[in-house]
CSV table of C-alpha atoms in Angstrom, one decimal:
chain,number,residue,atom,x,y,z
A,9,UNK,CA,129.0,103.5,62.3
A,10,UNK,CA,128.1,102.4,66.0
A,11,UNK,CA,124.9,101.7,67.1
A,12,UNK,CA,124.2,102.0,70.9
A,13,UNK,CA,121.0,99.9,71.3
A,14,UNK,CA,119.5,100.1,75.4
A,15,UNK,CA,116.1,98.9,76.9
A,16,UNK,CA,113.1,102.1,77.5
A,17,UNK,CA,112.6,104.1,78.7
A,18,UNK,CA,114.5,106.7,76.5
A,19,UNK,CA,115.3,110.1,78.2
A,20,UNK,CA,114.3,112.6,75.1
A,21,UNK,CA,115.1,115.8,77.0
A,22,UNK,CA,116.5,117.2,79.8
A,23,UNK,CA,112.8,118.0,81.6
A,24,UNK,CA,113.0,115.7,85.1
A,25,UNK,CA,111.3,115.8,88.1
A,26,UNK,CA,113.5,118.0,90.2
A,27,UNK,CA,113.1,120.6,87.7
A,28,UNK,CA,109.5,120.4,87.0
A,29,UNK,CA,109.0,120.7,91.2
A,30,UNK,CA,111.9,123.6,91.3
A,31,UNK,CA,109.9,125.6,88.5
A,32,UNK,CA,106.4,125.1,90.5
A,33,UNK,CA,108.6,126.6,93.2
A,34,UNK,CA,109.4,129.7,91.1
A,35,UNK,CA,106.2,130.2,89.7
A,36,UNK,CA,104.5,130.4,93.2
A,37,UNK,CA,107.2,133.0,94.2
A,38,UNK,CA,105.2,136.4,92.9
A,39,UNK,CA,102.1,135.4,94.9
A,40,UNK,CA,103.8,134.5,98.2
A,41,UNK,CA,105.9,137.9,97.5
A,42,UNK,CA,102.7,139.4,97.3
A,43,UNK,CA,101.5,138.0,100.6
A,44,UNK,CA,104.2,139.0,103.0
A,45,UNK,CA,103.5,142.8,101.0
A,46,UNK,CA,100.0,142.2,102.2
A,47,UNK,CA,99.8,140.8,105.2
A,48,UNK,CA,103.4,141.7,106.3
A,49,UNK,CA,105.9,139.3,108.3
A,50,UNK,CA,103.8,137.4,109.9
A,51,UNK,CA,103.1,135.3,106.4
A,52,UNK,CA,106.7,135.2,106.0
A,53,UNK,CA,106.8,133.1,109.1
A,54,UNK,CA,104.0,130.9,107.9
A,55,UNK,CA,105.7,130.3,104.7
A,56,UNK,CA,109.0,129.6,106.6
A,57,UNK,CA,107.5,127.4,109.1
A,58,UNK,CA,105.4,125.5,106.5
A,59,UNK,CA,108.6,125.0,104.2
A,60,UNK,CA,111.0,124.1,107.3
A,61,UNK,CA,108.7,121.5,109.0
A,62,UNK,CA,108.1,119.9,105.5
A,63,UNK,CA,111.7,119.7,105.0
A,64,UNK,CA,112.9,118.5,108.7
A,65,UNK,CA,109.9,115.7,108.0
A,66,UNK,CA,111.4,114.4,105.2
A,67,UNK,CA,115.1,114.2,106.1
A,68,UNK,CA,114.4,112.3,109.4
A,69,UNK,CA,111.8,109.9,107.5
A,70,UNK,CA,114.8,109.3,105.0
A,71,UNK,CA,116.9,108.6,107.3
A,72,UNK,CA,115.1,107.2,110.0
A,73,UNK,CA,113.9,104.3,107.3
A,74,UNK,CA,117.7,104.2,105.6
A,75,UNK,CA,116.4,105.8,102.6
A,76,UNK,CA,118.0,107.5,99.7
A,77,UNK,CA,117.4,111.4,101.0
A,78,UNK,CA,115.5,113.4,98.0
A,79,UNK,CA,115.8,116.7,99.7
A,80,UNK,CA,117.2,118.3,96.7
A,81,UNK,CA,114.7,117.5,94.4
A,82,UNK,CA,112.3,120.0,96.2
A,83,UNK,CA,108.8,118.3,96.7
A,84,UNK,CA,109.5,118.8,100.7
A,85,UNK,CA,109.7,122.2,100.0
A,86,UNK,CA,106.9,122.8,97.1
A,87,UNK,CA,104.7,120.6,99.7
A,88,UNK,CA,105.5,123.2,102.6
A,89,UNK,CA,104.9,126.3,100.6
A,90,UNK,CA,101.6,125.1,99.3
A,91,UNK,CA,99.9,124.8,102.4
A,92,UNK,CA,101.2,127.5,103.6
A,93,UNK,CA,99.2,129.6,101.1
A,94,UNK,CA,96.3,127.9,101.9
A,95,UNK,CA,96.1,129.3,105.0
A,96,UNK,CA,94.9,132.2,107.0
A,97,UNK,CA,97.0,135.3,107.5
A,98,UNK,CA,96.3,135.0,111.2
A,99,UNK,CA,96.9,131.1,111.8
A,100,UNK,CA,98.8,130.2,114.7
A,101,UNK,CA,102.3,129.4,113.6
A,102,UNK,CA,102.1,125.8,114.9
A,103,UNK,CA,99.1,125.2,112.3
A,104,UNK,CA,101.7,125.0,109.2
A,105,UNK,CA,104.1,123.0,111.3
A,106,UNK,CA,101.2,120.2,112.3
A,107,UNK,CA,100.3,121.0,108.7
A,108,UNK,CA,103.9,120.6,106.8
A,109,UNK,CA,104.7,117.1,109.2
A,110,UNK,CA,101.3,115.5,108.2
A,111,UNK,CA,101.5,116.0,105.1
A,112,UNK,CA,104.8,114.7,104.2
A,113,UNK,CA,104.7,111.9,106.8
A,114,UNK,CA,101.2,110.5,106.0
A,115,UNK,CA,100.3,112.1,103.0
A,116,UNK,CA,103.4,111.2,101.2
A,117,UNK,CA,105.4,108.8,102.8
A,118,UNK,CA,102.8,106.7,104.5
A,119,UNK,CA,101.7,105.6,101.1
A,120,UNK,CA,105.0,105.1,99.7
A,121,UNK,CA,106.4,108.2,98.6
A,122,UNK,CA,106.1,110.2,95.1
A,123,UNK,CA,104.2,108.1,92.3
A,124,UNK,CA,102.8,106.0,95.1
A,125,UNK,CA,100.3,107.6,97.2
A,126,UNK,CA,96.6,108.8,95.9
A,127,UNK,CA,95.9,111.8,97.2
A,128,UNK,CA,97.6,115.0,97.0
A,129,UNK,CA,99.8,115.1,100.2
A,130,UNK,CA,99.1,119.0,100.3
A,131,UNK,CA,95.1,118.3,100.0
A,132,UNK,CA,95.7,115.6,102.8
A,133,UNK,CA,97.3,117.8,105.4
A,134,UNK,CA,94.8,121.0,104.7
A,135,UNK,CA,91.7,118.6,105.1
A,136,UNK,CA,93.5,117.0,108.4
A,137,UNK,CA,94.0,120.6,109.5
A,138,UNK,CA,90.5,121.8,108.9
A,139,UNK,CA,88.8,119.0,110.2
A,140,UNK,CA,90.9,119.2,113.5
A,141,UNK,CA,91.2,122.9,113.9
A,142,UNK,CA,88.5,124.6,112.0
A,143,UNK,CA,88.6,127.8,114.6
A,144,UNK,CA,92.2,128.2,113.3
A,145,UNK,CA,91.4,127.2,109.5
A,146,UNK,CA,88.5,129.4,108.4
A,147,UNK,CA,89.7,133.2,107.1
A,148,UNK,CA,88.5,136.2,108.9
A,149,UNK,CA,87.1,136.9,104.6
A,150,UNK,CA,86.3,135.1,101.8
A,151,UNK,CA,87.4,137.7,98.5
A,152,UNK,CA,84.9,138.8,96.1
A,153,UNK,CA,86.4,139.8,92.8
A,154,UNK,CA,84.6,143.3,91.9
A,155,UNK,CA,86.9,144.9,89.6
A,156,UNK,CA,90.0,144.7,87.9
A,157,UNK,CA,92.2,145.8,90.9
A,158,UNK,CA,91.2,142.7,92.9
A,159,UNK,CA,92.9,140.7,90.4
A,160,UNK,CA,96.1,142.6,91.2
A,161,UNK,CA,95.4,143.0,94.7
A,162,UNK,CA,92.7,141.6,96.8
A,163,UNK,CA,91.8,143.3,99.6
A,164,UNK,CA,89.2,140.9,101.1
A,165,UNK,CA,91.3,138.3,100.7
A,166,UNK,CA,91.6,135.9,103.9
A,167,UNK,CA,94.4,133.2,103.0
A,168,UNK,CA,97.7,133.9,101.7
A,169,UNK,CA,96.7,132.4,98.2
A,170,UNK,CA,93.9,134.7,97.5
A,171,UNK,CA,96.1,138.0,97.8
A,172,UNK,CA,96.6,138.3,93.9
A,173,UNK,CA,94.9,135.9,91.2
A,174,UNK,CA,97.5,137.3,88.6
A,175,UNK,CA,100.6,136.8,90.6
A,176,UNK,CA,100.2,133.1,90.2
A,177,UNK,CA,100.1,133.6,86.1
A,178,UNK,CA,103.2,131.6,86.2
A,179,UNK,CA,101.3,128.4,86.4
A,180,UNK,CA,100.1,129.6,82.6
A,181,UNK,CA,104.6,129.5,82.1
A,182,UNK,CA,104.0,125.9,83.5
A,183,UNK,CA,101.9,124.6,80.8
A,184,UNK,CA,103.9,126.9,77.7
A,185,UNK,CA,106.7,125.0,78.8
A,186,UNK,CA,104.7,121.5,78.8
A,187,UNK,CA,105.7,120.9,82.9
A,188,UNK,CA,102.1,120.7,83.4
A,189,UNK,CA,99.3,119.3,80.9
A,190,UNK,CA,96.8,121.6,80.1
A,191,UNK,CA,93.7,119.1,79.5
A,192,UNK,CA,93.2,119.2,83.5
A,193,UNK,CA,93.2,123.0,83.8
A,194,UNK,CA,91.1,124.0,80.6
A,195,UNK,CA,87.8,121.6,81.3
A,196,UNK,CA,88.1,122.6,84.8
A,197,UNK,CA,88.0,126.0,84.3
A,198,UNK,CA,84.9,125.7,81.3
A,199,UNK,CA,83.1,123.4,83.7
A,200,UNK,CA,83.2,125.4,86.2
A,201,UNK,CA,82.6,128.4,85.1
A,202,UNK,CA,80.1,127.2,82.5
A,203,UNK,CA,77.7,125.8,85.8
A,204,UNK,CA,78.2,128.6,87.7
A,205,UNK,CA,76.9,130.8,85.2
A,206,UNK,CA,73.9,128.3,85.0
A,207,UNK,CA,73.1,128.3,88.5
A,208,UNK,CA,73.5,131.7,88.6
A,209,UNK,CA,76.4,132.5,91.0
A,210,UNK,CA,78.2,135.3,91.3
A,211,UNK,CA,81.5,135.0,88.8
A,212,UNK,CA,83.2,137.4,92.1
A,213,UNK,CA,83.1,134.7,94.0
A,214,UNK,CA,84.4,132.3,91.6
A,215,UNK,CA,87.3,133.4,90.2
A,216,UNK,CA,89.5,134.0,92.9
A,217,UNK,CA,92.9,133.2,93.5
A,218,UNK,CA,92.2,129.8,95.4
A,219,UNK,CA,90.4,129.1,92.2
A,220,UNK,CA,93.3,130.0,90.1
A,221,UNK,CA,96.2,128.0,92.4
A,222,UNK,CA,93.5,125.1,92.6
A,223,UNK,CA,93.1,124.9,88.8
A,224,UNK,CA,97.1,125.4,87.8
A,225,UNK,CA,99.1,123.7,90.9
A,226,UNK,CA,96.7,121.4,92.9
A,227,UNK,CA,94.4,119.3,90.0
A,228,UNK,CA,97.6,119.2,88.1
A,229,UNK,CA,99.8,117.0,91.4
A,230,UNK,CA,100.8,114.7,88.9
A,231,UNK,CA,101.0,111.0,90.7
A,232,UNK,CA,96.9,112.2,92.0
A,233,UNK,CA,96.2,112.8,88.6
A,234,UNK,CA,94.8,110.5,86.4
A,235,UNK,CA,97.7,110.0,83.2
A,236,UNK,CA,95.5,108.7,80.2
A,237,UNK,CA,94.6,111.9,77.8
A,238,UNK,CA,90.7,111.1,78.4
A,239,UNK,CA,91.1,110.1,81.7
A,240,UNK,CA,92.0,114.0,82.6
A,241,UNK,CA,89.6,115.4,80.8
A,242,UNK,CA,86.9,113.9,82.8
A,243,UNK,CA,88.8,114.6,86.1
A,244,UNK,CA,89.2,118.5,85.0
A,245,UNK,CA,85.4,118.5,84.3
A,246,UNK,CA,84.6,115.9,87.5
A,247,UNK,CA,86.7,119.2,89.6
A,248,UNK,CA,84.5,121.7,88.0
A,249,UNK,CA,81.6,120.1,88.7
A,250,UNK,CA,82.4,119.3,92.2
A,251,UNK,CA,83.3,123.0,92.7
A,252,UNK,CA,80.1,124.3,91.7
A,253,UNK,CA,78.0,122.4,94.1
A,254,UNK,CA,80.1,122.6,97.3
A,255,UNK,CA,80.4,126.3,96.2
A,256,UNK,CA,77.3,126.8,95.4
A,257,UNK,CA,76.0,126.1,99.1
A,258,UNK,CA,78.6,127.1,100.7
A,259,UNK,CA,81.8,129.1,99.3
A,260,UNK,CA,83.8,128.6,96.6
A,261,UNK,CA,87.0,129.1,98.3
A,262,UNK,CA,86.7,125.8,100.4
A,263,UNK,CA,85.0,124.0,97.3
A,264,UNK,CA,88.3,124.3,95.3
A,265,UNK,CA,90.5,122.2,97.6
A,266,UNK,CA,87.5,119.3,98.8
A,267,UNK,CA,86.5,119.1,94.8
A,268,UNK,CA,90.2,118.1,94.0
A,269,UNK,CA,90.6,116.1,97.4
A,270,UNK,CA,87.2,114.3,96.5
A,271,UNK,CA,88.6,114.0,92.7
A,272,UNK,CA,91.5,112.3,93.6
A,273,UNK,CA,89.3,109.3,95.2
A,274,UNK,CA,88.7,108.3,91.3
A,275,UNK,CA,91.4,108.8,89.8
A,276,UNK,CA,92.4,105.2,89.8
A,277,UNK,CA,88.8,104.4,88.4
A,278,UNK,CA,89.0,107.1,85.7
A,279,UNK,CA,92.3,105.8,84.3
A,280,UNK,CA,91.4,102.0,84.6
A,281,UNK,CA,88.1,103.4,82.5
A,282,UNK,CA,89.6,105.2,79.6
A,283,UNK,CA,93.1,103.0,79.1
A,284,UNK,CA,93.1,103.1,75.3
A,285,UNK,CA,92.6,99.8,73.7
A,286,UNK,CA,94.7,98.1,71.1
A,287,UNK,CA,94.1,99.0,67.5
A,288,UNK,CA,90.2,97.8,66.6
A,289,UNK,CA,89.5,97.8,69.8
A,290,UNK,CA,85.8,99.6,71.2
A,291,UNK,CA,86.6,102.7,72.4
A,292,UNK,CA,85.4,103.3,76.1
A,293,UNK,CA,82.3,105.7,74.7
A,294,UNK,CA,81.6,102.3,72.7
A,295,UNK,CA,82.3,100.1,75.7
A,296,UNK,CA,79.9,102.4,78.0
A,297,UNK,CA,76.8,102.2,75.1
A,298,UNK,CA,77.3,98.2,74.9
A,299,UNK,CA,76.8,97.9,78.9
A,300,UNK,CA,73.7,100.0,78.9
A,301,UNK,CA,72.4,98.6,76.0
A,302,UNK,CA,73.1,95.5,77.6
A,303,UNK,CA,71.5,96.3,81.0
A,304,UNK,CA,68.2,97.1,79.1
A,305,UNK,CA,65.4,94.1,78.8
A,306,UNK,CA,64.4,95.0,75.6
A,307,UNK,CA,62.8,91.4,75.1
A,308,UNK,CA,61.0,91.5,78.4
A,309,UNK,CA,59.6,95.2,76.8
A,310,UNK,CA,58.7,93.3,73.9
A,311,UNK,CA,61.6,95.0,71.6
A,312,UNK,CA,62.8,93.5,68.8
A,313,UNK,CA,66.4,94.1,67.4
A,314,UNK,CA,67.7,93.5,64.0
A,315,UNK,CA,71.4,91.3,64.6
């Protein structure tokens, strides 16, 4: 019998990176469908011009810096389309160009490329273009979800995500098939919706399909994500709360992508706080309880503990 012994890591299936980007690709395809149906060719362009620039970007960056070109692998392309649904139906069509370049030049490669840089290169771009452009950037409607044909079709719907909540169902396919975890999504979604109902908001306003592409493709970017188990169940309920109070005072649209964008600034804290320890080790609820206890005076308050 032969052994064939070889240093980790071990390749247990066939799931790899170009296929979990390819099948993000497919799974926004309903919902941009449903977009050009909506708002007719004129978000075809977008979507073309969003995907093209993103994919020009990257080729002349690769080659430019004499680096191995990754076009195939489609995160050029997954980057253009997704901020091309973030957009208004009535954007100019330079918008997703400026968009598509910035976010693949600075928000990717400027920081080194996938698994290096911290924020969502999609998130990057949108907050550039918003900042820079906000006459171009805000929707002519936010959508209000008032019946069970909105989440079909939404007619008040101002970007090109918020057309059809249930065309982007595919993201659900995404977690079936383990592409994406579902820790992020689930205490997002509870957290969210949990406060909201507390502050009493209007649930139309909340669930929309920003909401829906925010909870399924943007939290879920996977190198601005933290990776410990623990670690992304406080960044799904760090999102929801985020969302509730930029929604809250303003609208809940908007409050998707600057909750994420803003949740992405810890991500690197959240995982260095919840790395699991080595067996007998405190967990980190233990280690968070020893350094308040610690922080307390009790001898100053005239306490006295038992060792």
């Amino acid at each position: 019998m032969t052994f064939t012994i070889s240093p980790p890591p071990h390749i247990k299936q066939d799931t790899t990176f170009k296929k979990i980007t390819w099948m993000k690709v497919l799974a926004l395809l309903p919902v941009s469908l449903v977009s050009v149906y909506f708002f007719g060719l004129y978000a075809l362009a977008i979507i073309f011009a969003g995907i093209g620039m993103a994919v020009i970007t990257e080729l002349v960056i690769e080659k430019v810096f004499n680096k191995k070109i990754t076009i195939m692998d489609g995160q050029a392309v997954l980057i253009g389309l997704m901020l091309a649904l973030m957009l208004p139906a009535e954007a100019p069509i330079w918008i997703p160009v400026v968009g598509s370049f910035f976010a693949v030049a600075i928000g990717k490669h400027a920081f080194g490329g996938i698994g290096s840089y911290i924020f969502n290169p999609v998130l990057v771009a949108w907050v550039f273009l918003i900042l820079a452009y906000s006459s171009y950037m805000y929707p002519v409607s936010f959508p209000e979800l008032g019946g069970i044909s909105d989440i079909f079709l939404e007619n008040g719907a101002g970007l090109l995500i918020g057309v059809s909540p249930i065309a982007l169902i595919g993201g659900l396919y995404l977690i079936l098939k383990k592409y994406i975890e579902w820790k992020i999504p689930a205490f997002y979604v509870l957290t969210t919706l949990i406060l909201a109902f507390l502050v009493g908001d209007n649930m139309g306003h909340v669930i929309t399909g920003a909401f829906v592409f925010g909870v399924l493709f943007l939290a879920t970017d996977s190198p601005s994500s933290p990776v410990t188990k623990k670690g992304r169940i406080i960044y799904g309920v760090l999102c929801g709360i985020l969302t509730v109070i930029y929604g809250h005072y303003a609208n809940y649209i908007f409050a998707v992508f600057y909750s994420i964008f803003l949740a992405n600034c810890v991500t690197a804290f959240i995982d260095n706080s919840t790395l699991p320890g080595s067996f007998a080790d405190e967990s980190f609820l233990q280690r968070k309880y020893k350094a308040i206890m610690d922080k307390i005076p009790f001898e100053r308050l005239g306490v006295k503990i038992d060792d």
